[in-house]
XYZ file of C-alpha atoms in Angstrom:
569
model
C 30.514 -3.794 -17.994
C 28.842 -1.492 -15.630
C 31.686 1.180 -16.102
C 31.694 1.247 -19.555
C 28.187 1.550 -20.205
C 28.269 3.953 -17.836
C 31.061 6.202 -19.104
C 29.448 5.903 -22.766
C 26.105 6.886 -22.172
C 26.196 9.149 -19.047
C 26.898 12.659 -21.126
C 26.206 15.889 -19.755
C 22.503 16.800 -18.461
C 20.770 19.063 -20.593
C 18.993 21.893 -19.104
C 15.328 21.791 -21.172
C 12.279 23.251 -20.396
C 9.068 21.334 -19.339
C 5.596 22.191 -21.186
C 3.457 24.731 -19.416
C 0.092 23.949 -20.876
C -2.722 21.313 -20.446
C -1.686 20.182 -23.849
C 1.479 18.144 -22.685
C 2.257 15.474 -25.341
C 3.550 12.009 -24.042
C 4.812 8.885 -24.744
C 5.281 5.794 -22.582
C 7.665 2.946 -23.181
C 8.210 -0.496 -21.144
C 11.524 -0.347 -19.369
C 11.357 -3.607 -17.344
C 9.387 -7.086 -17.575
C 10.191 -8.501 -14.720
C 7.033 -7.700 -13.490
C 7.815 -7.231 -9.426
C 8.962 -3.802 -9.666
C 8.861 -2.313 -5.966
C 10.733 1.139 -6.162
C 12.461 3.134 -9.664
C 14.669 6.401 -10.205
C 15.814 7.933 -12.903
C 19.137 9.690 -13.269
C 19.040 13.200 -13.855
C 20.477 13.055 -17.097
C 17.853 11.026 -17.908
C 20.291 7.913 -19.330
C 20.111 6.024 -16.447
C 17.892 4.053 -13.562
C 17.137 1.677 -10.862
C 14.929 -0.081 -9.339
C 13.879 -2.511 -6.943
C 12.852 -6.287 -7.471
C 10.889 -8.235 -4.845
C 12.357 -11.069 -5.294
C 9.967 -14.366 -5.208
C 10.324 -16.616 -1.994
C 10.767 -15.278 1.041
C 10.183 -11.396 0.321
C 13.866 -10.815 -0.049
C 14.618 -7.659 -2.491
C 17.633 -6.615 -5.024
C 18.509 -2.791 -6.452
C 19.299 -2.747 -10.464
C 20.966 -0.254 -12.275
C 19.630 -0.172 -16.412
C 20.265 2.128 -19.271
C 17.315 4.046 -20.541
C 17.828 2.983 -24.203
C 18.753 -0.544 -23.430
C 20.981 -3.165 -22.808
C 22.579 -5.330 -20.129
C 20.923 -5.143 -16.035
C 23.404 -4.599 -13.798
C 22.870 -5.879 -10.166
C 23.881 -3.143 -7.815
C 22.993 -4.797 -4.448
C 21.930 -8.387 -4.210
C 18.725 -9.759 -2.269
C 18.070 -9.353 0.858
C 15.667 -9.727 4.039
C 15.750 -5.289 4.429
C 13.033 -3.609 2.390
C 14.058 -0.966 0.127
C 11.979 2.423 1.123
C 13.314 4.737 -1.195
C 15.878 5.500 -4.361
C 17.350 8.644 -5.408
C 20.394 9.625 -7.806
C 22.899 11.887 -6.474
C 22.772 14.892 -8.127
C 26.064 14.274 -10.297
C 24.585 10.844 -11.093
C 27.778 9.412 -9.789
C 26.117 7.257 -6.652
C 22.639 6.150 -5.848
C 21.435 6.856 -2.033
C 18.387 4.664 -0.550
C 16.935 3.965 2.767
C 16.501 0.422 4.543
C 13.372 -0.713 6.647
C 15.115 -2.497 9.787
C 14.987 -6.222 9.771
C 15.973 -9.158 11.917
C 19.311 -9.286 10.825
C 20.512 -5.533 10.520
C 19.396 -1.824 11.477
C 17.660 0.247 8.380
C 18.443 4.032 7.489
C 20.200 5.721 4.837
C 23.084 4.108 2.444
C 24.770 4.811 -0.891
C 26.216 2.848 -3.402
C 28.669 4.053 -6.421
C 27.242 3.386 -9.176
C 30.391 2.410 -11.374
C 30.410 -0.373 -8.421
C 31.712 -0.614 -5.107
C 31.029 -1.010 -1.462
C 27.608 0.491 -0.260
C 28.097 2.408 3.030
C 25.554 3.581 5.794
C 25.081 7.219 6.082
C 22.591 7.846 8.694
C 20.165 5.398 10.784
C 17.341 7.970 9.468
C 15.324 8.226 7.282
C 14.394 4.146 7.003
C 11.314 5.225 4.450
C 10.341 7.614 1.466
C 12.434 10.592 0.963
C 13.344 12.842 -1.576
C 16.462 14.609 -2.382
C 17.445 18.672 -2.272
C 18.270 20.331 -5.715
C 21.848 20.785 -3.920
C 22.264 17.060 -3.391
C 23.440 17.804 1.042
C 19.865 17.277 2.504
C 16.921 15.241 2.771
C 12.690 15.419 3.099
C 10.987 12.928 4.573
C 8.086 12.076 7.076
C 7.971 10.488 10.340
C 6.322 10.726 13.869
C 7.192 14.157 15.681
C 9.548 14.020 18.791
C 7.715 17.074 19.627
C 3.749 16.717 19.675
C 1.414 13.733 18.878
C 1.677 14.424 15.286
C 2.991 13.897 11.952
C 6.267 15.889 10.767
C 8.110 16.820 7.559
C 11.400 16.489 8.773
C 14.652 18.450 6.640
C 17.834 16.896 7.249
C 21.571 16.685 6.430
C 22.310 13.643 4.642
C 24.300 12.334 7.511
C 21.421 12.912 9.698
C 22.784 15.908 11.254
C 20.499 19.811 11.761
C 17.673 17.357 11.390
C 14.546 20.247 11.588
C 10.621 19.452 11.645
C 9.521 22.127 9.098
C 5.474 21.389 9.842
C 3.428 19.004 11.650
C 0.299 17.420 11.034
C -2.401 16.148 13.796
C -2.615 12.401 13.350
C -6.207 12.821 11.703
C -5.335 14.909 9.174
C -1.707 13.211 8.617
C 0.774 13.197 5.526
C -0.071 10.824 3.209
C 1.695 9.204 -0.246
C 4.922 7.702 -0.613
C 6.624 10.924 0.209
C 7.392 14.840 -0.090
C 9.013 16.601 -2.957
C 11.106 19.372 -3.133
C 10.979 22.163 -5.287
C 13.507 23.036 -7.794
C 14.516 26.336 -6.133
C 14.880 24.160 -2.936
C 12.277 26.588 -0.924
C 9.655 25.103 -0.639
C 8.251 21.701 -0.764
C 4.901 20.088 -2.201
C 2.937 17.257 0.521
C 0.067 15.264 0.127
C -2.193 15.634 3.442
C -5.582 14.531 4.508
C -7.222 17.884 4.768
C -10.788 16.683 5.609
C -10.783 14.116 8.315
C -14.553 13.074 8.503
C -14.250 12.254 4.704
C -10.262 11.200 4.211
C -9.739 13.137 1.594
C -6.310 14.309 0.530
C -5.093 17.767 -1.445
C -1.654 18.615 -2.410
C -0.079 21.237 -0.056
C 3.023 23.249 -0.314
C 5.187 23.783 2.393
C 7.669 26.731 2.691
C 10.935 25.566 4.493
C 11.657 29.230 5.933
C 9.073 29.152 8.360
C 6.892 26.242 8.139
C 4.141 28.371 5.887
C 1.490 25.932 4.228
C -0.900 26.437 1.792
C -3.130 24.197 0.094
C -2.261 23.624 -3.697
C -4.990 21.073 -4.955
C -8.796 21.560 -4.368
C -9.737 18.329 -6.178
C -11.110 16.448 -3.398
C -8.619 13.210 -4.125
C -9.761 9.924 -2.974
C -5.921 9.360 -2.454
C -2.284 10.883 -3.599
C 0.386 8.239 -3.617
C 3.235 10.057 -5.141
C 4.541 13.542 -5.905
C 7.429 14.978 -8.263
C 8.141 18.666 -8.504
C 9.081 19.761 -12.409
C 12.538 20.925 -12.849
C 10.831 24.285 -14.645
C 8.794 24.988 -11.407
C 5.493 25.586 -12.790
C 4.450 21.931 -12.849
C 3.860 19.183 -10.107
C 2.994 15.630 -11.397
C 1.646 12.984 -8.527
C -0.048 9.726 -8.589
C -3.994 10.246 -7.596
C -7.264 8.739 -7.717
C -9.664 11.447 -8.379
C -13.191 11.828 -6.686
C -14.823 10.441 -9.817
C -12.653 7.968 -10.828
C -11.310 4.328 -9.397
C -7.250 4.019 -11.168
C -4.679 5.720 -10.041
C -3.686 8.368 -13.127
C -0.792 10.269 -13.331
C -1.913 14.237 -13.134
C -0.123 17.727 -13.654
C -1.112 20.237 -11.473
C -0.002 23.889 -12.190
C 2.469 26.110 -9.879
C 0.960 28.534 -8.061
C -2.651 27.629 -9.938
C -3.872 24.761 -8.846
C -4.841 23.838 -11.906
C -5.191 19.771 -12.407
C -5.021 17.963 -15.931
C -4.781 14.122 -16.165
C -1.730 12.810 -18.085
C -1.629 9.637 -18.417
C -4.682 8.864 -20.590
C -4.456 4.928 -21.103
C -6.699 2.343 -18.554
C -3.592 1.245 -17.037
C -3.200 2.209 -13.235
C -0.251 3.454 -11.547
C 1.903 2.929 -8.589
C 3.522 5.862 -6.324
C 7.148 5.729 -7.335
C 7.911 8.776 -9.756
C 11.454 10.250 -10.356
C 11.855 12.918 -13.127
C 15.380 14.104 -15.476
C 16.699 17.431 -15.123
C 15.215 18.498 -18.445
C 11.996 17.665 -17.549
C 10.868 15.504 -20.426
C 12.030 11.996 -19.309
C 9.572 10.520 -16.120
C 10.000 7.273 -14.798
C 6.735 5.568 -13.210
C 5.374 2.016 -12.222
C 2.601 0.619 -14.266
C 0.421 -1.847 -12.388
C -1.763 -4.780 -13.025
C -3.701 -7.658 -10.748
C -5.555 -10.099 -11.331
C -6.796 -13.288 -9.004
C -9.185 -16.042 -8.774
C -10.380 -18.335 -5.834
C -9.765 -21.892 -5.713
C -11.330 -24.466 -3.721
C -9.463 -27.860 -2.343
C -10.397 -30.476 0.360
C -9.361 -29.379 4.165
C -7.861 -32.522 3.980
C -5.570 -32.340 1.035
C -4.886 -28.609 0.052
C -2.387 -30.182 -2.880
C -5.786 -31.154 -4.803
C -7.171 -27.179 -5.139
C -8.672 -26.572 -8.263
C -9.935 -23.309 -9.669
C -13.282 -22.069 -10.060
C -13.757 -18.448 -10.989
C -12.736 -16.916 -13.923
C -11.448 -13.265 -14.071
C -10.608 -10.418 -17.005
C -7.119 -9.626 -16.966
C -7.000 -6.952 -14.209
C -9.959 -8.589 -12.462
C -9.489 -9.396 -9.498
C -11.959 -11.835 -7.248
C -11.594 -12.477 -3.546
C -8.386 -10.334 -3.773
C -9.282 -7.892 -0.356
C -11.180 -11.097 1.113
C -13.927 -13.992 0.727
C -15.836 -15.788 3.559
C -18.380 -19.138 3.380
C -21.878 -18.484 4.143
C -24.129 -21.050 6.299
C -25.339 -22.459 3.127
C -22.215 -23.350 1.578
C -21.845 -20.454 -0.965
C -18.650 -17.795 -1.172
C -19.037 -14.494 -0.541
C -16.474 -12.302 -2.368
C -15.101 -8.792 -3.460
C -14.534 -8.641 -7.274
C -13.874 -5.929 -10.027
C -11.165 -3.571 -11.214
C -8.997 -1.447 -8.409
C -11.293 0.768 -6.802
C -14.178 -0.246 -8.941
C -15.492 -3.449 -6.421
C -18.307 -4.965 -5.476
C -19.584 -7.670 -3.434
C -20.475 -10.897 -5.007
C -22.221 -14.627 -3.968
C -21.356 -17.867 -5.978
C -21.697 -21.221 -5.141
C -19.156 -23.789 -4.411
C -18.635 -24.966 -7.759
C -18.241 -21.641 -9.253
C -21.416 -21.845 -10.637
C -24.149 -18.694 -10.390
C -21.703 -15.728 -10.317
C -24.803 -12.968 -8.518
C -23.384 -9.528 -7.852
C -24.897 -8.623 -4.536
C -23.944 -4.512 -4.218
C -24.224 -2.160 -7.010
C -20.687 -0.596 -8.837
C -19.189 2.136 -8.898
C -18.073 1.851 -5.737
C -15.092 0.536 -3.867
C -17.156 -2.359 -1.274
C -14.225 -4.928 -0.455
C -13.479 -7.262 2.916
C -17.072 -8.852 2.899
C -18.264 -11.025 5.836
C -21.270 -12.884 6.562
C -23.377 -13.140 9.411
C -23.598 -16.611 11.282
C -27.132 -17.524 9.849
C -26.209 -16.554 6.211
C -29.171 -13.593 5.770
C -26.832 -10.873 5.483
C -23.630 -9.619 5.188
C -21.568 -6.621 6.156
C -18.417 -4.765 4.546
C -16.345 -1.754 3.739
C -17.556 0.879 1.557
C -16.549 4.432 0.791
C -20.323 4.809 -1.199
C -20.681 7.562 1.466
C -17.993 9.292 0.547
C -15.505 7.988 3.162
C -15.111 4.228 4.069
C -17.443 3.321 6.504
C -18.754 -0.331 7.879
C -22.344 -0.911 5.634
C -24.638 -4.043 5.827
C -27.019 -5.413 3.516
C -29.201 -8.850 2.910
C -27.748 -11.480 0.983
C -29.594 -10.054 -1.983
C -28.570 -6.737 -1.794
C -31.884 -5.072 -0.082
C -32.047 -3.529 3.099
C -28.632 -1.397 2.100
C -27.541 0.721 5.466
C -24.564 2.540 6.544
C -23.416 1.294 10.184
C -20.511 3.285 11.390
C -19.989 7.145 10.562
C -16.573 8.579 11.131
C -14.478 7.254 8.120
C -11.679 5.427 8.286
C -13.241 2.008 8.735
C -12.357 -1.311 7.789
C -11.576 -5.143 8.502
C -15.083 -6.031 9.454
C -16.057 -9.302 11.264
C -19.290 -10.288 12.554
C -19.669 -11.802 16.149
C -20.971 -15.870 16.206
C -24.010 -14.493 18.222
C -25.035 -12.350 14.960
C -25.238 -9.562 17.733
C -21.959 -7.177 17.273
C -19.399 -6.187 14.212
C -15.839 -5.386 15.182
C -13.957 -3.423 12.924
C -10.800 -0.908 12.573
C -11.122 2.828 13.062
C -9.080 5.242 12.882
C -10.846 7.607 14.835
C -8.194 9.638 16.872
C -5.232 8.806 14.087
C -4.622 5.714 15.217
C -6.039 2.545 14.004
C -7.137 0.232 16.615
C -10.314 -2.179 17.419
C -14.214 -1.203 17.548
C -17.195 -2.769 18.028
C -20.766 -1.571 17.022
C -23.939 -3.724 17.262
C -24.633 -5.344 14.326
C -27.681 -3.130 13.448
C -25.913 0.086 14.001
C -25.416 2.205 17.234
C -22.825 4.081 19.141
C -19.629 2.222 18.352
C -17.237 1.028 21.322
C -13.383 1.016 21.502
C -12.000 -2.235 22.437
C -8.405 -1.777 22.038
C -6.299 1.391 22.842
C -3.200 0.157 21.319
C -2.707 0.318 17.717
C -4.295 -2.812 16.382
C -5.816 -4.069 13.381
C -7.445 -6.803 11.320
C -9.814 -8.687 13.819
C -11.048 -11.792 13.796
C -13.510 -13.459 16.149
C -12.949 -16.722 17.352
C -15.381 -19.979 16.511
C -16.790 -19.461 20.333
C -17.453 -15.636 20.353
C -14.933 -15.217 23.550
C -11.751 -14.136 21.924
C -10.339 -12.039 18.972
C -7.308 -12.758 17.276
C -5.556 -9.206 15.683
C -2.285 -7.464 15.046
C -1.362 -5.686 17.392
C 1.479 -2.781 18.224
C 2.070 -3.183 21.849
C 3.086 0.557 23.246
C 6.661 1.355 22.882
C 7.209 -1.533 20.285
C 7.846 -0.953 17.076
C 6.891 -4.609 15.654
C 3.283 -5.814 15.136
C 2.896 -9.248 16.818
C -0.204 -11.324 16.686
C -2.645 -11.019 19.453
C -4.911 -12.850 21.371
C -7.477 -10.129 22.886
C -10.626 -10.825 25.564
C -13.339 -9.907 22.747
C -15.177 -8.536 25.948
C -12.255 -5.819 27.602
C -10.374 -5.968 24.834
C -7.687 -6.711 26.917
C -4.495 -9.234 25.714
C -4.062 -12.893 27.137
C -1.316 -13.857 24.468
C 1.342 -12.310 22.000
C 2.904 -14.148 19.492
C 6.173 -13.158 17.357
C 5.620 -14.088 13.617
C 8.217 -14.511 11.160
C 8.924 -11.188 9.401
C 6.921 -12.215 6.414
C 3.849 -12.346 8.242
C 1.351 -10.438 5.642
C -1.114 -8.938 8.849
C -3.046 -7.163 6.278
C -6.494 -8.747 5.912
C -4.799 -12.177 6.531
C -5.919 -13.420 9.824
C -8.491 -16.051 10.057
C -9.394 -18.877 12.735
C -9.316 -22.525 12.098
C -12.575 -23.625 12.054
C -11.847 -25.870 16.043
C -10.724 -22.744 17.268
C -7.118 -24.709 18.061
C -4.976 -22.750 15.748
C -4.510 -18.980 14.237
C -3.321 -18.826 10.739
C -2.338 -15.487 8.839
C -0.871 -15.166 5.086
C 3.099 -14.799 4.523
C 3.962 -11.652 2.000
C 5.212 -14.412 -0.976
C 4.619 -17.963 0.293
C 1.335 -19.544 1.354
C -0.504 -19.291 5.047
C 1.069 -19.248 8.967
C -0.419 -21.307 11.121
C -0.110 -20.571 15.039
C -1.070 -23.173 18.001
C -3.394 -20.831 20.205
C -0.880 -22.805 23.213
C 1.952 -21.626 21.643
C 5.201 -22.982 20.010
C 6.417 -21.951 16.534
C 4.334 -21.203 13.723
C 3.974 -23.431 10.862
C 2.509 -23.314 7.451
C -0.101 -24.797 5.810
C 0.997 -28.156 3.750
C -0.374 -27.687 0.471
C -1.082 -24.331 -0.894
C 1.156 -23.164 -3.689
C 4.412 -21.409 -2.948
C 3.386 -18.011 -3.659
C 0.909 -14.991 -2.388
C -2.446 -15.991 -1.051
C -4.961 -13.347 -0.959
C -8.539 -13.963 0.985
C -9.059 -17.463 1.925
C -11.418 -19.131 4.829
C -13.076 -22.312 5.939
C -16.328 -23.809 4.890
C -18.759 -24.022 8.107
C -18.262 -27.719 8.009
C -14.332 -27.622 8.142
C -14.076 -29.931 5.375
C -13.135 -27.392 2.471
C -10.883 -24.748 1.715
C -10.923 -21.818 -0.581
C -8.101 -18.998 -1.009
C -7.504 -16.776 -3.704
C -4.310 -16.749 -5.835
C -3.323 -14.844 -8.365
C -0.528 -12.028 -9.036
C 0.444 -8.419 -9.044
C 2.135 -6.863 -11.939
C 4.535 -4.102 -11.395
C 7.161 -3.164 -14.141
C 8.941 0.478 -14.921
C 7.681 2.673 -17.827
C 9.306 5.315 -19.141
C 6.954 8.647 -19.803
C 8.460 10.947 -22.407
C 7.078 14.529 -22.238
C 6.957 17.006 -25.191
């Protein structure tokens, strides 16, 4: 089947020309509804692509080859425990290349597949992330750590890994950002997304000649954030994936070669994820269209089986999706809104009295409350960068704690005295701690670190934690004085560290949220981790304790990710 449709509808690629005005006509069309779309490509004839499923359970994923106009999905590589980084066609459309993350059972790097079937074979142990192919189809762009300097590198390379060359470098503040580089169709240069203001984190578009290393900034937008880049075939047009200073979705956006110039292209409310890939004619672009929504549940300690819901989203609402904690007097603190449009909310238990705490229009998320239930501090970036802010339970008293950007994953000391948090101050992210009414923060942990937690008692904090020379992030018990570690724990490689540690409420146990199936639970003494009886069989989001230990609540809900095709006139 896959040979057929592949020799009928592959054709010759014809050479087109890309519109060079603001006025750029499009139309978008669902290519997938499977709805946990990772990673897409499209061929450069534009007939063909791929993409990535997550596959439900434990975060295993699949590669699928599809015809643009329709028909039968061909399974090119079946589910796995490696996570796919990248996709590209070769340039003949003849195999597809991507890049494995390692994983407990086999080394990552660089394979191919044929695409009219066959066995996939491992090219090079590097890249294992992003990359993006050469218009000559023999070498590779990607980023990765410098073997050089303490710094960030565009690295060129041979696709078998070979004349590997760091073209530029970036200090760890000011670092590459996005899913990846892309080249330019000339293959001379190629087109970055950087942070370019540290104290703010906020990223331009640079271009990067390979000659000598020569950069220049493209953009002068001010972007909240770039996730993905693809260089027109014509030259004279870059389209990437950005949130814009005024805006909270992430648009598609054309940006003019050598100008500068920006114009947003996608003009629908739907937001979009970084993967882009683009024909050889220039008018067929592949993208990911996104959607989330959640709501929180509640459901006796006891008996998590007997959760029932009680808060009510919009479709692409999402409450308690980046975190919700219990305040002394029983009600739930939460983030809620629409992507980067959040703020802070207080309900009670019942899901009655929805009060919005913090004004919109901003992007406030990973609330916590202090021990005696008067106030509450989280993230922000209402200052232009994200920084730590505090405020009363009723929204007076507003004030900005830390300045330095880069903050997140507060937590409030039992004492009511201190807030630890994540900075990263330096270009590293790793553990601070400021007194709770502001001050000259602290650094608790040199190591790269995030996520804290403080335990029931005040005297520890739980985190993950990159021990020096270690590539995997194990959870951590630290000394919330020194900082220093007293245990390390190895989690299964679902472990979801991001904003998903918490503390039993006796202080016994750890427990931190899987990537597709319910909560982790860790014995502070040791032994293997276990999960939570209970919960569904799916992605958690936030989720603590009541102060009394004898309720739950957790957010569930669901992210929607399917491929759209984007034809430009």
């Amino acid at each position: 089947i896959g040979i057929a449709m592949f020799s009928t509808f592959r054709g010759d690629a014809v050479v087109g020309r890309h519109a060079g005005n603001a006025n750029i006509q499009t139309r978008i069309r669902q290519l997938t509804t499977r709805g946990k779309v990772g990673l897409t490509a499209i061929s450069p004839n534009g007939e063909f692509y791929v993409y990535s499923i997550d596959e439900p359970g434990e975060r295993k994923r699949s590669i699928w080859l599809a015809q643009v106009k329709g028909g039968k999905h061909i399974q090119l590589r079946p589910p796995d425990d490696n996570v796919v980084r990248g996709l590209a066609f070769s340039r003949d459309g003849e195999r597809l290349y991507f890049t494995l993350a390692s994983s407990d059972v086999s080394e990552g790097g660089l394979f191919e597949i044929p695409i009219l079937g066959g066995v996939e074979r491992k090219i090079a142990s590097s890249p294992r992330g992003a990359f993006d192919l050469a218009p000559d189809g023999t070498r590779l762009a990607y980023y990765r750590r410098s073997k050089e300097v303490d710094a960030w590198a565009l690295v060129v390379a041979n696709l078998d890994g070979s004349l590997e060359r760091e073209v530029a470098t970036r200090p760890p503040d000011t670092e590459f950002r996005g899913r990846g580089p892309a080249w330019s169709p000339d293959g001379s240069m190629i087109a970055v997304s950087a942070v370019v203001d540290p104290t703010v984190q906020r990223e331009e578009i640079l271009v990067v000649r390979l000659a000598d290393g020569k950069t220049w900034q493209l953009t002068n937008r001010n972007w909240k954030a770039i996730h993905g880049i693809a260089w027109c075939p014509d030259g004279r047009n870059v389209i990437s994936v950005g949130v814009d200073n005024l805006e909270s979705l992430r648009h598609l956006w054309r940006i003019e070669y050598p100008s500068g110039q920006t114009s947003r292209l996608s003009t629908d409310t739907a937001d979009y994820g970084a993967a882009l890939s683009i024909s050889e004619d220039g008018k067929s672009l592949i993208a990911l269209q996104l959607t989330i929504e959640s709501n929180i549940w509640i459901a006796p300690s006891t008996n998590l089986a007997e959760a029932r819901q009680i808060s009510f989203s919009s479709i692409n609402g999402a409450f308690g999706w980046s975190g919700l904690e219990w305040s002394s007097n029983g009600g739930l603190v939460f983030d809620g809104g629409v992507e980067r449009n959040r703020a802070i909310f207080i309900m009670t238990s019942s899901g009655d009295d929805v009060r919005q705490i913090t004004s919109g229009g901003f992007y406030d998320h990973h609330p916590a409350v202090s021990p005696d239930g008067r106030s509450i501090v989280f993230c922000s970036d209402r200052s232009g960068r994200n920084e730590v802010w505090r405020a009363s339970i009723d929204g007076a008293e507003l004030r900005q704690i830390t300045d330095g950007g880069g903050c997140s994953s507060p937590d409030v000391t039992p004492d009511g005295t201190s807030i630890v948090f994540v900075s990263n101050r330096g270009g590293r992210s790793a553990i601070w701690s400021v007194p709770v009414h502001g001050g000259d923060p602290i650094q608790l942990v040199k190591e790269e670190s995030f996520d804290p937690k403080v335990s029931p008692d005040g005297r520890f904090i739980a985190c993950a934690l990159r021990p020096a020379q270690d590539s995997s992030t194990k959870l951590a018990i630290l000394d919330r004085q020194s900082g220093s570690v007293i245990k390390l724990f190895e989690m299964p490689h679902t472990t979801n560290f991001n904003g998903g540690i918490n503390w039993t409420p006796d202080g016994t146990a750890i427990t931190v949220r899987d990537w597709a199936n319910g909560i982790w639970k860790q014995n502070v003494t040791g032994g293997a981790p276990t999960r939570l009886d209970g919960l569904p069989a799916e992605k958690l989001y936030g989720y603590d304790w009541s102060p009394d230990g004898k309720t739950f609540a957790f957010s569930r809900g669901r992210a929607i990710s399917d491929a759209v095709l984007i034809t430009l006139d």
